[in-house]
Each structure stands twice: as structure tokens, then as C-alpha cells.
Amino acid sequence: MRQGKKSFSHESLQDSDSIRAMLESITNGFAKGRIAFSDEDDEIVMEPRGLLHTRIKAGQEDDRHQISIRVSWQRKDGLAKRKKSLKVSGG
């Protein structure tokens, strides 16, 4: 990773099995407290700890379907917002 760089971005077309594998890797990273993202150009390592702010959006418009998942946290303990409970079903 270049010195001072604080972000990582990657965009590509993947099949649903590849997306599932990526999400499983991210899930395992949350469990272990360390998530690394890398490609041919860059890498970033993150250490999620404590309470994490989560935002999930899903939408449909004509033939376009989209799911957006955002997780963020601060390195120092701060006040966390609590919202309504979320239920996710896979089938």
C-alpha cells in the first residue's frame, strides 16, 4: 500500500458464487477482527472492533436490482447509534 493512502476501491463483474465467497471472507474477517482487501494495484487492512454502524439498502427499478451494504466504525470507542432490529432472510 502506498504511504498515506487511506482507501481501496475495486470494481468488476462477478458471478453469484464469487460474491458469496467474498462475503464469506468478509464475514470471517469480522469474526477474526482483521479484514484485508487487495488487488494488483493496492491493499488495505482494516481491524473492525467494538460496535459497528451498519446501513443496508435494497432496491428495484425496472430490470435493475441493487443491494448496498455499508459498515463503518471509529478506531476509538464512541457513542453508537442504535436503530430498529434488522431481519435478513436468504430464501
CSV table of N, CA and C in Angstrom, one decimal:
chain,number,residue,atom,x,y,z
A,1,MET,N,0.8,-1.2,0.0
A,1,MET,CA,0.0,0.0,0.0
A,1,MET,C,0.9,1.2,0.0
A,2,ARG,N,0.5,2.2,-0.8
A,2,ARG,CA,1.3,3.5,-0.8
A,2,ARG,C,1.2,4.2,0.5
A,3,GLN,N,2.2,4.8,0.9
A,3,GLN,CA,2.3,5.5,2.2
A,3,GLN,C,1.2,6.6,2.2
A,4,GLY,N,0.4,6.7,3.2
A,4,GLY,CA,-0.5,7.8,3.4
A,4,GLY,C,-1.9,7.5,2.7
A,5,LYS,N,-2.0,6.4,2.0
A,5,LYS,CA,-3.3,6.1,1.3
A,5,LYS,C,-4.2,5.5,2.3
A,6,LYS,N,-5.5,6.0,2.3
A,6,LYS,CA,-6.4,5.5,3.3
A,6,LYS,C,-7.7,4.9,2.7
A,7,SER,N,-7.6,4.6,1.4
A,7,SER,CA,-8.8,3.9,0.8
A,7,SER,C,-8.4,2.9,-0.2
A,8,PHE,N,-9.4,2.0,-0.5
A,8,PHE,CA,-9.2,1.0,-1.5
A,8,PHE,C,-10.5,0.9,-2.3
A,9,SER,N,-10.4,0.7,-3.6
A,9,SER,CA,-11.5,0.6,-4.5
A,9,SER,C,-11.3,-0.5,-5.5
A,10,HIS,N,-12.3,-1.3,-5.8
A,10,HIS,CA,-12.2,-2.3,-6.8
A,10,HIS,C,-13.6,-2.5,-7.4
A,11,GLU,N,-13.7,-2.6,-8.7
A,11,GLU,CA,-14.9,-2.8,-9.4
A,11,GLU,C,-14.7,-3.9,-10.5
A,12,SER,N,-15.6,-4.9,-10.5
A,12,SER,CA,-15.6,-5.9,-11.6
A,12,SER,C,-16.9,-6.6,-11.7
A,13,LEU,N,-17.0,-7.4,-12.7
A,13,LEU,CA,-18.2,-8.3,-12.8
A,13,LEU,C,-17.9,-9.6,-12.2
A,14,GLN,N,-18.8,-10.2,-11.4
A,14,GLN,CA,-18.6,-11.4,-10.7
A,14,GLN,C,-19.9,-12.2,-10.8
A,15,ASP,N,-19.8,-13.6,-10.7
A,15,ASP,CA,-21.0,-14.4,-10.6
A,15,ASP,C,-21.4,-14.5,-9.2
A,16,SER,N,-22.6,-15.0,-8.9
A,16,SER,CA,-23.1,-15.0,-7.5
A,16,SER,C,-22.3,-15.9,-6.6
A,17,ASP,N,-21.6,-17.0,-7.1
A,17,ASP,CA,-20.8,-17.8,-6.3
A,17,ASP,C,-19.5,-17.0,-5.8
A,18,SER,N,-19.0,-16.2,-6.7
A,18,SER,CA,-17.8,-15.4,-6.3
A,18,SER,C,-18.2,-14.3,-5.3
A,19,ILE,N,-19.4,-13.7,-5.5
A,19,ILE,CA,-19.9,-12.7,-4.5
A,19,ILE,C,-20.0,-13.4,-3.1
A,20,ARG,N,-20.6,-14.6,-3.1
A,20,ARG,CA,-20.8,-15.3,-1.9
A,20,ARG,C,-19.5,-15.6,-1.2
A,21,ALA,N,-18.5,-16.0,-2.0
A,21,ALA,CA,-17.2,-16.3,-1.4
A,21,ALA,C,-16.5,-15.0,-0.8
A,22,MET,N,-16.7,-13.9,-1.5
A,22,MET,CA,-16.2,-12.6,-1.0
A,22,MET,C,-16.9,-12.2,0.3
A,23,LEU,N,-18.2,-12.4,0.4
A,23,LEU,CA,-19.0,-12.0,1.6
A,23,LEU,C,-18.6,-13.0,2.7
A,24,GLU,N,-18.3,-14.2,2.4
A,24,GLU,CA,-17.9,-15.2,3.5
A,24,GLU,C,-16.5,-14.7,4.0
A,25,SER,N,-15.6,-14.3,3.1
A,25,SER,CA,-14.3,-13.8,3.6
A,25,SER,C,-14.4,-12.6,4.5
A,26,ILE,N,-15.3,-11.7,4.1
A,26,ILE,CA,-15.5,-10.5,4.9
A,26,ILE,C,-16.1,-10.9,6.2
A,27,THR,N,-17.1,-11.8,6.2
A,27,THR,CA,-17.7,-12.3,7.5
A,27,THR,C,-16.6,-12.9,8.4
A,28,ASN,N,-15.7,-13.8,7.8
A,28,ASN,CA,-14.7,-14.4,8.6
A,28,ASN,C,-13.7,-13.3,9.1
A,29,GLY,N,-13.5,-12.3,8.3
A,29,GLY,CA,-12.6,-11.2,8.8
A,29,GLY,C,-13.2,-10.4,10.0
A,30,PHE,N,-14.5,-10.2,10.0
A,30,PHE,CA,-15.2,-9.6,11.1
A,30,PHE,C,-15.0,-10.5,12.3
A,31,ALA,N,-15.2,-11.8,12.2
A,31,ALA,CA,-15.0,-12.7,13.3
A,31,ALA,C,-13.6,-12.7,13.9
A,32,LYS,N,-12.6,-12.5,13.0
A,32,LYS,CA,-11.2,-12.5,13.4
A,32,LYS,C,-10.7,-11.2,13.8
A,33,GLY,N,-11.5,-10.1,13.5
A,33,GLY,CA,-11.0,-8.7,13.8
A,33,GLY,C,-10.0,-8.2,12.8
A,34,ARG,N,-9.9,-8.8,11.6
A,34,ARG,CA,-9.0,-8.3,10.6
A,34,ARG,C,-9.5,-8.6,9.2
A,35,ILE,N,-9.7,-7.6,8.4
A,35,ILE,CA,-10.1,-7.7,7.0
A,35,ILE,C,-9.1,-7.1,6.1
A,36,ALA,N,-8.6,-7.8,5.1
A,36,ALA,CA,-7.7,-7.3,4.1
A,36,ALA,C,-8.3,-7.3,2.7
A,37,PHE,N,-8.2,-6.2,2.0
A,37,PHE,CA,-8.6,-6.1,0.6
A,37,PHE,C,-7.4,-5.8,-0.2
A,38,SER,N,-7.3,-6.5,-1.3
A,38,SER,CA,-6.2,-6.3,-2.2
A,38,SER,C,-6.5,-6.6,-3.7
A,39,ASP,N,-5.8,-6.0,-4.6
A,39,ASP,CA,-5.8,-6.4,-6.0
A,39,ASP,C,-4.4,-6.1,-6.5
A,40,GLU,N,-4.2,-6.1,-7.8
A,40,GLU,CA,-2.9,-6.0,-8.4
A,40,GLU,C,-2.3,-4.6,-8.1
A,41,ASP,N,-3.1,-3.6,-7.8
A,41,ASP,CA,-2.6,-2.3,-7.6
A,41,ASP,C,-2.4,-1.9,-6.1
A,42,ASP,N,-3.2,-2.4,-5.2
A,42,ASP,CA,-3.2,-1.8,-3.9
A,42,ASP,C,-3.7,-2.8,-2.8
A,43,GLU,N,-3.6,-2.5,-1.6
A,43,GLU,CA,-4.0,-3.3,-0.5
A,43,GLU,C,-4.4,-2.4,0.7
A,44,ILE,N,-5.4,-2.8,1.5
A,44,ILE,CA,-5.7,-2.1,2.7
A,44,ILE,C,-6.1,-3.1,3.7
A,45,VAL,N,-5.7,-3.0,5.0
A,45,VAL,CA,-6.0,-3.9,6.1
A,45,VAL,C,-6.8,-3.1,7.1
A,46,MET,N,-7.9,-3.6,7.5
A,46,MET,CA,-8.8,-2.9,8.5
A,46,MET,C,-9.0,-3.9,9.7
A,47,GLU,N,-9.2,-3.3,10.8
A,47,GLU,CA,-9.4,-4.0,12.1
A,47,GLU,C,-10.7,-3.6,12.7
A,48,PRO,N,-11.8,-4.2,12.4
A,48,PRO,CA,-13.1,-3.8,13.0
A,48,PRO,C,-13.2,-4.2,14.4
A,49,ARG,N,-13.6,-3.3,15.3
A,49,ARG,CA,-13.7,-3.7,16.7
A,49,ARG,C,-14.9,-2.9,17.3
A,50,GLY,N,-15.4,-3.4,18.3
A,50,GLY,CA,-16.5,-2.7,19.0
A,50,GLY,C,-17.8,-2.7,18.3
A,51,LEU,N,-18.6,-1.7,18.5
A,51,LEU,CA,-19.8,-1.5,17.8
A,51,LEU,C,-19.6,-0.9,16.4
A,52,LEU,N,-20.3,-1.5,15.4
A,52,LEU,CA,-20.1,-1.1,14.1
A,52,LEU,C,-21.4,-0.5,13.5
A,53,HIS,N,-21.3,0.6,12.9
A,53,HIS,CA,-22.5,1.3,12.3
A,53,HIS,C,-22.8,0.5,11.0
A,54,THR,N,-24.1,0.1,10.8
A,54,THR,CA,-24.4,-0.7,9.6
A,54,THR,C,-25.6,-0.1,8.9
A,55,ARG,N,-25.5,0.0,7.6
A,55,ARG,CA,-26.6,0.5,6.7
A,55,ARG,C,-26.7,-0.5,5.6
A,56,ILE,N,-28.0,-1.0,5.4
A,56,ILE,CA,-28.3,-1.9,4.3
A,56,ILE,C,-29.4,-1.3,3.5
A,57,LYS,N,-29.2,-1.2,2.2
A,57,LYS,CA,-30.3,-0.7,1.3
A,57,LYS,C,-30.5,-1.8,0.2
A,58,ALA,N,-31.7,-1.9,-0.2
A,58,ALA,CA,-32.1,-2.8,-1.3
A,58,ALA,C,-33.1,-2.1,-2.2
A,59,GLY,N,-33.0,-2.2,-3.5
A,59,GLY,CA,-33.9,-1.6,-4.4
A,59,GLY,C,-34.1,-2.2,-5.7
A,60,GLN,N,-35.2,-2.0,-6.3
A,60,GLN,CA,-35.5,-2.5,-7.7
A,60,GLN,C,-36.1,-1.4,-8.5
A,61,GLU,N,-35.6,-1.2,-9.7
A,61,GLU,CA,-36.2,-0.3,-10.6
A,61,GLU,C,-36.1,-0.9,-12.0
A,62,ASP,N,-37.3,-1.2,-12.6
A,62,ASP,CA,-37.3,-1.9,-13.9
A,62,ASP,C,-36.5,-3.2,-13.8
A,63,ASP,N,-35.5,-3.4,-14.7
A,63,ASP,CA,-34.7,-4.6,-14.7
A,63,ASP,C,-33.4,-4.5,-13.8
A,64,ARG,N,-33.2,-3.3,-13.2
A,64,ARG,CA,-32.0,-3.1,-12.3
A,64,ARG,C,-32.4,-3.4,-10.9
A,65,HIS,N,-31.6,-4.3,-10.3
A,65,HIS,CA,-31.7,-4.6,-8.8
A,65,HIS,C,-30.4,-4.3,-8.2
A,66,GLN,N,-30.5,-3.8,-6.9
A,66,GLN,CA,-29.2,-3.3,-6.3
A,66,GLN,C,-29.3,-3.6,-4.8
A,67,ILE,N,-28.2,-4.1,-4.2
A,67,ILE,CA,-28.0,-4.2,-2.8
A,67,ILE,C,-26.8,-3.4,-2.4
A,68,SER,N,-26.9,-2.6,-1.3
A,68,SER,CA,-25.8,-1.9,-0.9
A,68,SER,C,-25.6,-2.1,0.6
A,69,ILE,N,-24.4,-2.5,1.0
A,69,ILE,CA,-24.1,-2.8,2.4
A,69,ILE,C,-22.9,-1.9,2.8
A,70,ARG,N,-23.1,-1.1,3.9
A,70,ARG,CA,-22.1,-0.2,4.4
A,70,ARG,C,-21.9,-0.5,5.8
A,71,VAL,N,-20.6,-0.7,6.2
A,71,VAL,CA,-20.3,-0.9,7.6
A,71,VAL,C,-19.2,0.1,7.9
A,72,SER,N,-19.3,0.8,9.0
A,72,SER,CA,-18.3,1.7,9.4
A,72,SER,C,-18.1,1.7,10.9
A,73,TRP,N,-16.9,2.2,11.3
A,73,TRP,CA,-16.6,2.2,12.8
A,73,TRP,C,-15.5,3.2,13.0
A,74,GLN,N,-15.3,3.6,14.2
A,74,GLN,CA,-14.2,4.5,14.6
A,74,GLN,C,-13.2,3.8,15.3
A,75,ARG,N,-12.0,4.2,15.2
A,75,ARG,CA,-10.9,3.5,15.9
A,75,ARG,C,-11.0,3.6,17.4
A,76,LYS,N,-11.5,4.8,17.8
A,76,LYS,CA,-11.7,5.0,19.3
A,76,LYS,C,-13.2,4.7,19.6
A,77,ASP,N,-13.4,4.3,20.9
A,77,ASP,CA,-14.7,4.0,21.3
A,77,ASP,C,-15.5,5.3,21.3
A,78,GLY,N,-16.7,5.3,20.7
A,78,GLY,CA,-17.5,6.4,20.7
A,78,GLY,C,-19.0,6.0,21.0
A,79,LEU,N,-19.8,7.0,21.0
A,79,LEU,CA,-21.2,6.7,21.2
A,79,LEU,C,-21.8,6.1,19.9
A,80,ALA,N,-22.5,5.0,20.0
A,80,ALA,CA,-23.0,4.3,18.9
A,80,ALA,C,-24.5,4.5,18.8
A,81,LYS,N,-25.0,4.7,17.6
A,81,LYS,CA,-26.5,4.8,17.4
A,81,LYS,C,-27.1,3.4,17.4
A,82,ARG,N,-28.2,3.3,18.0
A,82,ARG,CA,-29.0,2.0,17.9
A,82,ARG,C,-30.2,2.3,17.1
A,83,LYS,N,-30.5,1.4,16.2
A,83,LYS,CA,-31.7,1.6,15.4
A,83,LYS,C,-32.6,0.3,15.6
A,84,LYS,N,-33.7,0.3,14.8
A,84,LYS,CA,-34.6,-0.9,14.9
A,84,LYS,C,-33.8,-2.2,14.5
A,85,SER,N,-34.3,-3.3,15.0
A,85,SER,CA,-33.6,-4.5,14.6
A,85,SER,C,-33.9,-4.9,13.2
A,86,LEU,N,-32.9,-5.5,12.6
A,86,LEU,CA,-32.9,-5.9,11.2
A,86,LEU,C,-33.1,-7.4,11.0
A,87,LYS,N,-34.0,-7.8,10.1
A,87,LYS,CA,-34.1,-9.3,9.8
A,87,LYS,C,-33.7,-9.5,8.4
A,88,VAL,N,-32.8,-10.4,8.1
A,88,VAL,CA,-32.4,-10.8,6.8
A,88,VAL,C,-32.7,-12.2,6.5
A,89,SER,N,-33.3,-12.5,5.4
A,89,SER,CA,-33.7,-13.9,5.0
A,89,SER,C,-33.0,-14.2,3.7
A,90,GLY,N,-32.5,-15.4,3.7
A,90,GLY,CA,-31.8,-15.9,2.5
A,90,GLY,C,-32.6,-16.8,1.6
A,91,GLY,N,-33.8,-16.8,1.7
A,91,GLY,CA,-34.5,-17.7,0.8
A,91,GLY,C,-36.0,-17.7,0.9
